[in-house]
Short mmCIF file of C-alpha atoms and ligand atoms in Angstrom, two decimals:
data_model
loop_
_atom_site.label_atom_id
_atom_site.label_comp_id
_atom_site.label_asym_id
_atom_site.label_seq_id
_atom_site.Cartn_x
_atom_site.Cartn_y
_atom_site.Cartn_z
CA UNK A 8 20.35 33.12 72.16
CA UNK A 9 17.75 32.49 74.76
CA UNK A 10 14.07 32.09 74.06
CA UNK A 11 13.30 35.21 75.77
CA UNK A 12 16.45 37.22 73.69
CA UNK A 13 14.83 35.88 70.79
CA UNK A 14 11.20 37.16 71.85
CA UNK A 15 12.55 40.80 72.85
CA UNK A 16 14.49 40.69 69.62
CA UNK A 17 11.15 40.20 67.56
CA UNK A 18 9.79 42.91 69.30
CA UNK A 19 12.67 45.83 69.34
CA UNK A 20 12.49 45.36 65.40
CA UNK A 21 8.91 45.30 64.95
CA UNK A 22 9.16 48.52 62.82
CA UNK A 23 11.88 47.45 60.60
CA UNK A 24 10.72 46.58 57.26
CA UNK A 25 12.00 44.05 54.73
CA UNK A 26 13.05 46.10 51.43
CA UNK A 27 10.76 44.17 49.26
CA UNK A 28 13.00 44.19 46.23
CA UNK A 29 14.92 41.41 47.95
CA UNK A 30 11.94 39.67 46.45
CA UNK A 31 12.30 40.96 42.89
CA UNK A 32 16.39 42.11 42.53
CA UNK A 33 17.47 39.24 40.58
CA UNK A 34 21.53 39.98 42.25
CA UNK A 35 20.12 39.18 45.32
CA UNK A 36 19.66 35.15 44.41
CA UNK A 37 23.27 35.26 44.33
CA UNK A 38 24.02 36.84 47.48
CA UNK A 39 21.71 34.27 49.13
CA UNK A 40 23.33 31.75 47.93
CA UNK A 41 26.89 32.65 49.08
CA UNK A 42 25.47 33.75 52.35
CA UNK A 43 22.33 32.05 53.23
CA UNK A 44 22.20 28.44 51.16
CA UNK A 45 25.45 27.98 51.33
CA UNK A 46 25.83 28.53 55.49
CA UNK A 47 22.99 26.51 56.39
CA UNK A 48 22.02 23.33 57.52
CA UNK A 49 19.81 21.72 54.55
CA UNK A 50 17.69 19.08 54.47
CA UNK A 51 18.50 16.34 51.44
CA UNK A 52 16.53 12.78 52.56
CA UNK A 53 15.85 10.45 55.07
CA UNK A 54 18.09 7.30 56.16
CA UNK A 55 15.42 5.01 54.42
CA UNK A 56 16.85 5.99 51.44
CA UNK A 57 20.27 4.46 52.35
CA UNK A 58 19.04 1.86 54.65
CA UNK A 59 21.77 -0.89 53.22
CA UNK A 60 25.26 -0.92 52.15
CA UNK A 61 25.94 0.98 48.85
CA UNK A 62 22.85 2.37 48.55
CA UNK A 63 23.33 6.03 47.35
CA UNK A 64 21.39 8.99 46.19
CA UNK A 65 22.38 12.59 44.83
CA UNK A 66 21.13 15.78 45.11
CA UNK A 67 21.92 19.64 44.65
CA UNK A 68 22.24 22.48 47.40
CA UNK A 69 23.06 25.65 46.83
CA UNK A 70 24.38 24.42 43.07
CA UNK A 71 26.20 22.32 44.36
CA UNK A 72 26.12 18.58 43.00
CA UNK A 73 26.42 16.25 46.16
CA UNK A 74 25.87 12.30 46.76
CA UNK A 75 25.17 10.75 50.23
CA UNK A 76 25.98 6.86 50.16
CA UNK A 77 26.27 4.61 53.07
CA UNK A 78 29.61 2.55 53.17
CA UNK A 79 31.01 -0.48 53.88
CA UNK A 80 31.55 0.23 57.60
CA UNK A 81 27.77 1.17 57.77
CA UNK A 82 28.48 5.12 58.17
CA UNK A 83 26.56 7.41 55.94
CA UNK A 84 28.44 9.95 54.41
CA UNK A 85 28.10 12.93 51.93
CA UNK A 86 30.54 13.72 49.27
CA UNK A 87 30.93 16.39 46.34
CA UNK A 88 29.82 14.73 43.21
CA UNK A 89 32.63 16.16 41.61
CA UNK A 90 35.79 13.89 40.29
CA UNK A 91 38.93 15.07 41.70
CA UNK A 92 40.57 14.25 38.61
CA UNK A 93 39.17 16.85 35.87
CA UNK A 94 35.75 17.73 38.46
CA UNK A 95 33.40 15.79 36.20
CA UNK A 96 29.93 14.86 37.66
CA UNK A 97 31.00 11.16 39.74
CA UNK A 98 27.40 9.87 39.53
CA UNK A 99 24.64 10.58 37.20
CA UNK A 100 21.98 8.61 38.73
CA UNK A 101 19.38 10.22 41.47
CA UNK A 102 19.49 7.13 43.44
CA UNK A 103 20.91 3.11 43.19
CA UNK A 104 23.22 0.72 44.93
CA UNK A 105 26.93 0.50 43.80
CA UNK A 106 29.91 -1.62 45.28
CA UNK A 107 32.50 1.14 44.05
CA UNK A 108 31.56 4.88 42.47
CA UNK A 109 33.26 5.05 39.11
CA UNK A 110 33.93 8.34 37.06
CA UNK A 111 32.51 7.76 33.41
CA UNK A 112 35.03 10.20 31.94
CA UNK A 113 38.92 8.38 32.84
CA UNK A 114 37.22 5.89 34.84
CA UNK A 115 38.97 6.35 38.38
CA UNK A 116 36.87 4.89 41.07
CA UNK A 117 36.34 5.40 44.65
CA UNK A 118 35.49 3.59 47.62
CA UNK A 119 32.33 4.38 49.14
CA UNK A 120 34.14 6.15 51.73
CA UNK A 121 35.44 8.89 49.46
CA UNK A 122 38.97 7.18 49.39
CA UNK A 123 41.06 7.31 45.64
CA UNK A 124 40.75 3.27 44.19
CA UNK A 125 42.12 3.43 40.88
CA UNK A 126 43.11 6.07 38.76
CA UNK A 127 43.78 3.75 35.55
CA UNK A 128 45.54 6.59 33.98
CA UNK A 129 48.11 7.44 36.35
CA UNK A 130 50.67 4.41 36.70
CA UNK A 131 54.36 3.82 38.48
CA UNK A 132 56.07 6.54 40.19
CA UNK A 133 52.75 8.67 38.65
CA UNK A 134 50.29 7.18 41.26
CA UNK A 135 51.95 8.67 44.41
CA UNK A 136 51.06 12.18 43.38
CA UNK A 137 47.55 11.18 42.63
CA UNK A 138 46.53 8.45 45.51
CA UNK A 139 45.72 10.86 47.84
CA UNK A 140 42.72 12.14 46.12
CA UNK A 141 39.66 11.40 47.28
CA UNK A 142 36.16 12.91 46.96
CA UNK A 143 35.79 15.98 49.00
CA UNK A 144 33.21 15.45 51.88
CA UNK A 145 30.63 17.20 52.96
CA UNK A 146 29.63 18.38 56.58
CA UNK A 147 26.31 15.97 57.70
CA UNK A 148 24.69 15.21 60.44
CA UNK A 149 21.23 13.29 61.58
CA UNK A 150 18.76 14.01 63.45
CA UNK A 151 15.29 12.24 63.90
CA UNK A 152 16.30 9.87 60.60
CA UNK A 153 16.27 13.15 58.75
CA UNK A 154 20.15 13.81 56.95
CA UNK A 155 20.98 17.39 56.29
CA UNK A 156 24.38 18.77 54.86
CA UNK A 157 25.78 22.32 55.41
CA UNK A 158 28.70 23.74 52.52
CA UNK A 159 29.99 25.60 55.53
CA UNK A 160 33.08 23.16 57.01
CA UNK A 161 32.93 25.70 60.24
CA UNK A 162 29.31 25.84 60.76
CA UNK A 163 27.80 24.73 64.32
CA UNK A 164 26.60 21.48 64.44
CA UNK A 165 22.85 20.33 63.70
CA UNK A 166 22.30 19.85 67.12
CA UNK A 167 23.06 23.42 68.15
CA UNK A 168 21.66 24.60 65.53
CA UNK A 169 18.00 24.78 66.20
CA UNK A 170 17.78 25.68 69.95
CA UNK A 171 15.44 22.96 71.11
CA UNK A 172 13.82 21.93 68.16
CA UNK A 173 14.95 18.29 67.97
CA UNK A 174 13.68 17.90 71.45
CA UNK A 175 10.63 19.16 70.75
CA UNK A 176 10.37 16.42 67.61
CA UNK A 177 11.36 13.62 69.97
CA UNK A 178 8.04 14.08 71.88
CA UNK A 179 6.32 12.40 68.68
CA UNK A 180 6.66 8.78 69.47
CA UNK A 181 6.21 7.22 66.19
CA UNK A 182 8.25 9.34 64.39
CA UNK A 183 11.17 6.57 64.73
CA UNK A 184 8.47 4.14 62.57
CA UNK A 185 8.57 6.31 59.74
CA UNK A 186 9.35 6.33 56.37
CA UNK A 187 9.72 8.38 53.31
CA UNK A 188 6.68 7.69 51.23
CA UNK A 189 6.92 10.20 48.59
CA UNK A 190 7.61 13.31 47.23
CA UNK A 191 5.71 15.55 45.41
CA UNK A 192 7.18 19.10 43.69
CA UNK A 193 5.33 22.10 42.70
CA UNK A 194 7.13 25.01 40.45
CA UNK A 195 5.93 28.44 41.96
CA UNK A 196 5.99 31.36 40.18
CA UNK A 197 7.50 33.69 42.99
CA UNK A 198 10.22 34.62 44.89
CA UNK A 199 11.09 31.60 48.03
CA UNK A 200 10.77 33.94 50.59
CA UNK A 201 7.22 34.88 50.03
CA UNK A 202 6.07 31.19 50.76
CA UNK A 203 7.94 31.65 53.98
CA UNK A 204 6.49 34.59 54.83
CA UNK A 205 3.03 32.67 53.91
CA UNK A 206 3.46 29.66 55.86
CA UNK A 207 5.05 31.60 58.97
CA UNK A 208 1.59 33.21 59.59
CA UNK A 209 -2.03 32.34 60.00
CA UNK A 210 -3.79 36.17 59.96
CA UNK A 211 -4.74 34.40 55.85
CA UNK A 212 -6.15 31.51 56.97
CA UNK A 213 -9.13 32.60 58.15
CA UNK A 214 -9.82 34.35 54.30
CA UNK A 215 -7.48 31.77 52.27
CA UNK A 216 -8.22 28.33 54.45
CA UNK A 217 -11.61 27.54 55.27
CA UNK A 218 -11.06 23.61 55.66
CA UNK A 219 -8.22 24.81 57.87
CA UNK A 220 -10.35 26.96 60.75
CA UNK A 221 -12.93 24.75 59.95
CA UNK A 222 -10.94 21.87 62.19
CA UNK A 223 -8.79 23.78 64.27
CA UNK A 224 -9.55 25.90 67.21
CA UNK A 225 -7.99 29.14 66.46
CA UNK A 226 -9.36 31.01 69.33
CA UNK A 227 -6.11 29.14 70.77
CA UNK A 228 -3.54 29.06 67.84
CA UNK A 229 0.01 30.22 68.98
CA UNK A 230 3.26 31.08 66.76
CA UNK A 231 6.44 30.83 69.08
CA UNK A 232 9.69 32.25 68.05
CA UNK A 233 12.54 30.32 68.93
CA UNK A 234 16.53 30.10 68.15
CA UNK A 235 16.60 29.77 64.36
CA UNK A 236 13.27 28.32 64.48
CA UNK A 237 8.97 28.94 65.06
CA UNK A 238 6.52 26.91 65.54
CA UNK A 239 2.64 27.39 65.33
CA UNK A 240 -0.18 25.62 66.72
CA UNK A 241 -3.07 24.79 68.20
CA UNK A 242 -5.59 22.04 69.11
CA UNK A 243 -8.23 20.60 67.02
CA UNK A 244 -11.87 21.69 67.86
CA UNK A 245 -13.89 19.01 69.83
CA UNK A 246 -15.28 16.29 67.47
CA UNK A 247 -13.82 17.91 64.52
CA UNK A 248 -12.27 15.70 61.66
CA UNK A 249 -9.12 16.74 59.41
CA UNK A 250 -10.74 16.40 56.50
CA UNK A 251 -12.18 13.26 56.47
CA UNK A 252 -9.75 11.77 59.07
CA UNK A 253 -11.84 10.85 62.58
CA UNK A 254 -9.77 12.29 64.90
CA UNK A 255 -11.17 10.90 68.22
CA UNK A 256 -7.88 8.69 68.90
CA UNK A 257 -4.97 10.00 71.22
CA UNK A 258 -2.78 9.54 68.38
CA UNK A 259 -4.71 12.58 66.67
CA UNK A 260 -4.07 15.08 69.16
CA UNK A 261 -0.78 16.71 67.38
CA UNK A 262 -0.33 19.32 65.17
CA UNK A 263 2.50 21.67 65.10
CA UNK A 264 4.05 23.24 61.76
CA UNK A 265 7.74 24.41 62.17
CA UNK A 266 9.68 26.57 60.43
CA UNK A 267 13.70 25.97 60.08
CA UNK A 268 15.96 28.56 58.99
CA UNK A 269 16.09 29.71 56.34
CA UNK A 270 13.90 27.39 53.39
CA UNK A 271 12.20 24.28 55.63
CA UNK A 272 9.03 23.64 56.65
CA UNK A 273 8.40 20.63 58.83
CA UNK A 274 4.82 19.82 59.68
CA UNK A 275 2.75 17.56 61.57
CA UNK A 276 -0.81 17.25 61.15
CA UNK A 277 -3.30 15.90 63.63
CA UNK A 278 -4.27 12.50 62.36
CA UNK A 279 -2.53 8.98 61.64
CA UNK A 280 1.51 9.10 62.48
CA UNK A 281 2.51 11.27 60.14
CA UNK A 282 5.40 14.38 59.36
CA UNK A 283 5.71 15.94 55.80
CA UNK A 284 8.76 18.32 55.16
CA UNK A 285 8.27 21.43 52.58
CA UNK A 286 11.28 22.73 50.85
CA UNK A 287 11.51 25.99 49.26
CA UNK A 288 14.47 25.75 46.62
CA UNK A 289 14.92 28.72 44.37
CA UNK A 290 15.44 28.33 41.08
CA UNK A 291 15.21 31.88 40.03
CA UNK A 292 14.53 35.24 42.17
CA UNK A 293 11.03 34.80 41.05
CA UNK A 294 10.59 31.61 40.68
CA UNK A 295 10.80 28.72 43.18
CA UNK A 296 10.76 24.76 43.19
CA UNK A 297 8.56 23.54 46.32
CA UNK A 298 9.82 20.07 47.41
CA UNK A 299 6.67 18.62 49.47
CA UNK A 300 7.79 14.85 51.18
CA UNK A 301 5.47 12.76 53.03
CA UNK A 302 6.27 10.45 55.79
CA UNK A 303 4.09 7.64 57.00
CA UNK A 304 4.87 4.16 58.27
CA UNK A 305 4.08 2.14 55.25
CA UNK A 306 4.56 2.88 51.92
CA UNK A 307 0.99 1.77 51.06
CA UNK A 308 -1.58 4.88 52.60
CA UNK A 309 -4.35 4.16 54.63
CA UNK A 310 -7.69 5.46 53.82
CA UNK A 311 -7.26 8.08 56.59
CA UNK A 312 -3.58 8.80 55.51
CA UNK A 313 -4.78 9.76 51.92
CA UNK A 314 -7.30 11.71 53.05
CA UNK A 315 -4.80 13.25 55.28
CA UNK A 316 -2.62 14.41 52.61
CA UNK A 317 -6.07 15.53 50.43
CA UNK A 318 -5.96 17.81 53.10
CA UNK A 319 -2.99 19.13 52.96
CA UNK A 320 -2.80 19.40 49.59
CA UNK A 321 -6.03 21.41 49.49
CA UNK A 322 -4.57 23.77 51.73
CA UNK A 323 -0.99 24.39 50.22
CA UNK A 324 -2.46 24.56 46.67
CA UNK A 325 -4.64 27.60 48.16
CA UNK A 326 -1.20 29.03 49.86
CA UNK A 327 0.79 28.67 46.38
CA UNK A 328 -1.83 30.85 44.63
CA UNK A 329 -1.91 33.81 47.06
CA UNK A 330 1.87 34.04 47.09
CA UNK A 331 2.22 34.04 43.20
CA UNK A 332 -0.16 36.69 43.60
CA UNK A 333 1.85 38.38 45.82
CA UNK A 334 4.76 38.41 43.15
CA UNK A 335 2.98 40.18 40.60
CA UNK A 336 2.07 42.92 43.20
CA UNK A 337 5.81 42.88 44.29
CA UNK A 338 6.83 44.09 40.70
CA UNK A 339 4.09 46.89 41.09
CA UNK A 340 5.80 50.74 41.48
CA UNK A 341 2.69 50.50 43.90
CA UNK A 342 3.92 48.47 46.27
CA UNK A 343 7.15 49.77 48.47
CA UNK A 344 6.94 48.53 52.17
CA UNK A 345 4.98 46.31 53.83
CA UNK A 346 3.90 46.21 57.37
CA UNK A 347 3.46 43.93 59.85
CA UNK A 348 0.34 42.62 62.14
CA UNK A 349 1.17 41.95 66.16
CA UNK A 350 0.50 38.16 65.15
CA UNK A 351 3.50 37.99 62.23
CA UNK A 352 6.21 37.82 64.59
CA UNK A 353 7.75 34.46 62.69
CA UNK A 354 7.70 37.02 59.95
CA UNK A 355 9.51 39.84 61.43
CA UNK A 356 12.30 37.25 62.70
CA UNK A 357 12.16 35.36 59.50
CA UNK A 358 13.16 39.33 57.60
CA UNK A 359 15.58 40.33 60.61
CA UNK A 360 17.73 36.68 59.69
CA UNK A 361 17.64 37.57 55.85
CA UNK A 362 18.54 41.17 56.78
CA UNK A 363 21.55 40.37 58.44
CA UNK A 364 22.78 37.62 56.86
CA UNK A 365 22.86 39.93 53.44
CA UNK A 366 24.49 42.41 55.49
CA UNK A 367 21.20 44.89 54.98
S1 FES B 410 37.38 13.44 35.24
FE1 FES B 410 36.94 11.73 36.43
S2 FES B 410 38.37 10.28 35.83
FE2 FES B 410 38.92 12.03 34.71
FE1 FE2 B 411 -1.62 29.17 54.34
#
C-alpha cells in the first residue's frame, strides 16, 4: 500500500471506533495471539548477542519457546525449543555458548544447525526412522543488527514488511557501532494496546510530559503514517538540552520514535548515538510485560548517555501510569467509545490493523 493509500485510509475511517472491550474481554488475548502475535514479524535480540560460534539465547513469542544460535558455518538461525523426540524444552538456559544442544530428558543432541546427532535411544535398523528429525526452524530475518522471527512460514519477508522503514533507519550512521547494553522490564497493569495507543500520540504530552515539551519544539512535531508503520517527530528547540545532555553537536540533531506493527516501539532520542527498542508483551488481557532495551556503543555509559536514559525513563514511567489509569476506566460501565483528535491518526491506523486482523 502506498503512503498516500495509507494516509486516505486513516482518514475514510476516522469515525470508526475501537470497541474498547478488546481491552478488557479476556477471549480476545487468545484471538491475538492466533492472529496478530503469531503473524508478525517480532523482535527477539540483537546479533551482539550471538556474535561467535555457539553462542545461543532463547526466548518466547507468542508462547512459543524458541532459541536463536549461530552455527558452525557462521549463519544465525532460529529453532523451536522443542525436542522432536517427546517435545521437551531443548535448552533451559536464557543465553550461553554450546558446541552441540543436548535434550536433558533421552539425551538426543543436535547440531547447531537444527540437524538430528544422536538419538542414543534409537539404535540399528531403529535410527533410519528417527535421523531425519531435526529441530523445527523458525522464519528470521535481520535487519539493522536487529533479529526478528515470525511463526507464520508464509509471511512476507522483513524487508517488505515495513514499507520504508529500514531505509529510513539506515540514515542513522552509527547505528552499525551499536550494541545491546541492557534491558530493563516493567510489569504494567493494563491491557498492551493501551501503551500503543499512548506512545502513538503526543496530544498527552503537553499535560503528562513536561521535560518532554520542555526540549522539543512541538510547534513542529509531526506523526506520519506509513505501511505497517508511524513515526513522530520533531526538532529540538534551539539551545535546549535532553535532560542534562548538551545537545549543541551534529550528532544530537535526531529524534524520531517509530512504531512497528503491532507491539514495537523503536526510538531514537536526540543526544549521544543511541536507539532503545520498547516491547509490549502481554501476559494477560490486562496486564502487560514492557521489555525496554538500550543500545549504545559501549557497554560502559557515558555521563551524557546515563543522563540520556534518566530521561527517558522519566518520561515512560509518567506514560506507564496514565495508561494503568486508563485500565481501570476501561472496566467502568461509564466508559463505551472513545473518540479520536485530528492529531491521533497513528491511533486510528493502529485500531483499523487490530480491527481487521480479529476479523471485527
Ligand atoms: S524428549 Fe528429548 S530426548 Fe526424549
Ligand atoms: Fe507519553
Amino acid at each position: 500500500m502506498s503512503y498516500n493509500e495509507v494516509q486516505n485510509k486513516a482518514s475514510r475511517t476516522f469515525e470508526k471506533i475501537m470497541p474498547y472491550d478488546l481491552y478488557t474481554n479476556p477471549a480476545i488475548l487468545q484471538e491475538e495471539m492466533e492472529n496478530i502475535f503469531s503473524k508478525s514479524w517480532q523482535l527477539v535480540g540483537h546479533v551482539s548477542q550471538v556474535e561467535t560460534i555457539g553462542q545461543f539465547f532463547t526466548t518466547e513469542v507468542a508462547g512459543e519457546p524458541l532459541i536463536i544460535v549461530r552455527g558452525n558455518d557462521d549463519v544465525i538461525r532460529a529453532f523451536y525449543n522443542v525436542c522432536p523426540h517427546r517435545a521437551t524444552k531443548l535448552e533451559k538456559k536464557e543465553s550461553g555458548k554450546k558446541k552441540i544442544l543436548q535434550c536433558g530428558y533421552h539425551g538426543w543432541t543436535f547440531h547447531l544447525d537444527g540437524q538430528l546427532n544422536k538419538a542414543p535411544n534409537f539404535r540399528g535398523d531403529d535410527l533410519a526412522c528417527v535421523n531425519n528429525r531435526c529441530l523445527r526452524s523458525v522464519r528470521m530475518d535481520i535487519q539493522e543488527s536487529l533479529i526478528f522471527v515470525n511463526l507464520d512460514d508464509d509471511c512476507k519477508p522483513l524487508s517488505e514488511s515495513y514499507g520504508d522503514f529500514f531505509d529510513r533507519l539506515r540514515k542513522y550512521p552509527f547505528l552499525g557501532e551499536l550494541k545491546k547494553v541492557n534491558t530493563k522490564t516493567r510489569v504494567i497493569k493494563a491491557n498492551w494496546k493501551a501503551f500503543i495507543d499512548n506512545y502513538l500520540e503526543c496530544d498527552h504530552c503537553h499535560v503528562a510530559h513536561p521535560s518532554f515539551i520542555a526540549t522539543l519544539d512541538m510547534n513542529n512535531y509531526q506523526i506520519i503514517t506509513c505501511e505497517n508503520y508511524s513515526f513522530q517527530g520533531t526538532v529540538v528547540k534551539p539551545d535546549k538540552t535532553m535532560g542534562n545532555v548538551d545537545l549543541n553537536e551534529a550528532e544530537m540533531q535526531g529524534g524520531e520514535f517509530f512504531w512497528l506493527w503491532p507491539n514495537l516501539m523503536v526510538t531514537i532520542y536526540p543526544g549521544p548515538g543511541n536507539l532503545a527498542t520498547i516491547q509490549m508483551i502481554p501476559i494477560d488481557h490486562e496486564t502487560t510485560l514492557g521489555v525496554y532495551t538500550y543500545y549504545f556503543r559501549d557497554e560502559n555509559l557515558t555521563q551524557k548517555e546515563q543522563d540520556l536514559v534518566t530521561f527517558a525513563e522519566q518520561v515512560r514511567q509518567e506514560d506507564v501510569e496514565l495508561v494503568e489509569l486508563e485500565q481501570v476506566g476501561f472496566r467502568s460501565r461509564a466508559f463505551e467509545k472513545g473518540v479520536y483528535s485530528k492529531s491521533e491518526k497513528a491511533i486510528v491506523q493502529f485500531h483499523d490493523m487490530v480491527m481487521e486482523a480479529l476479523g471485527k
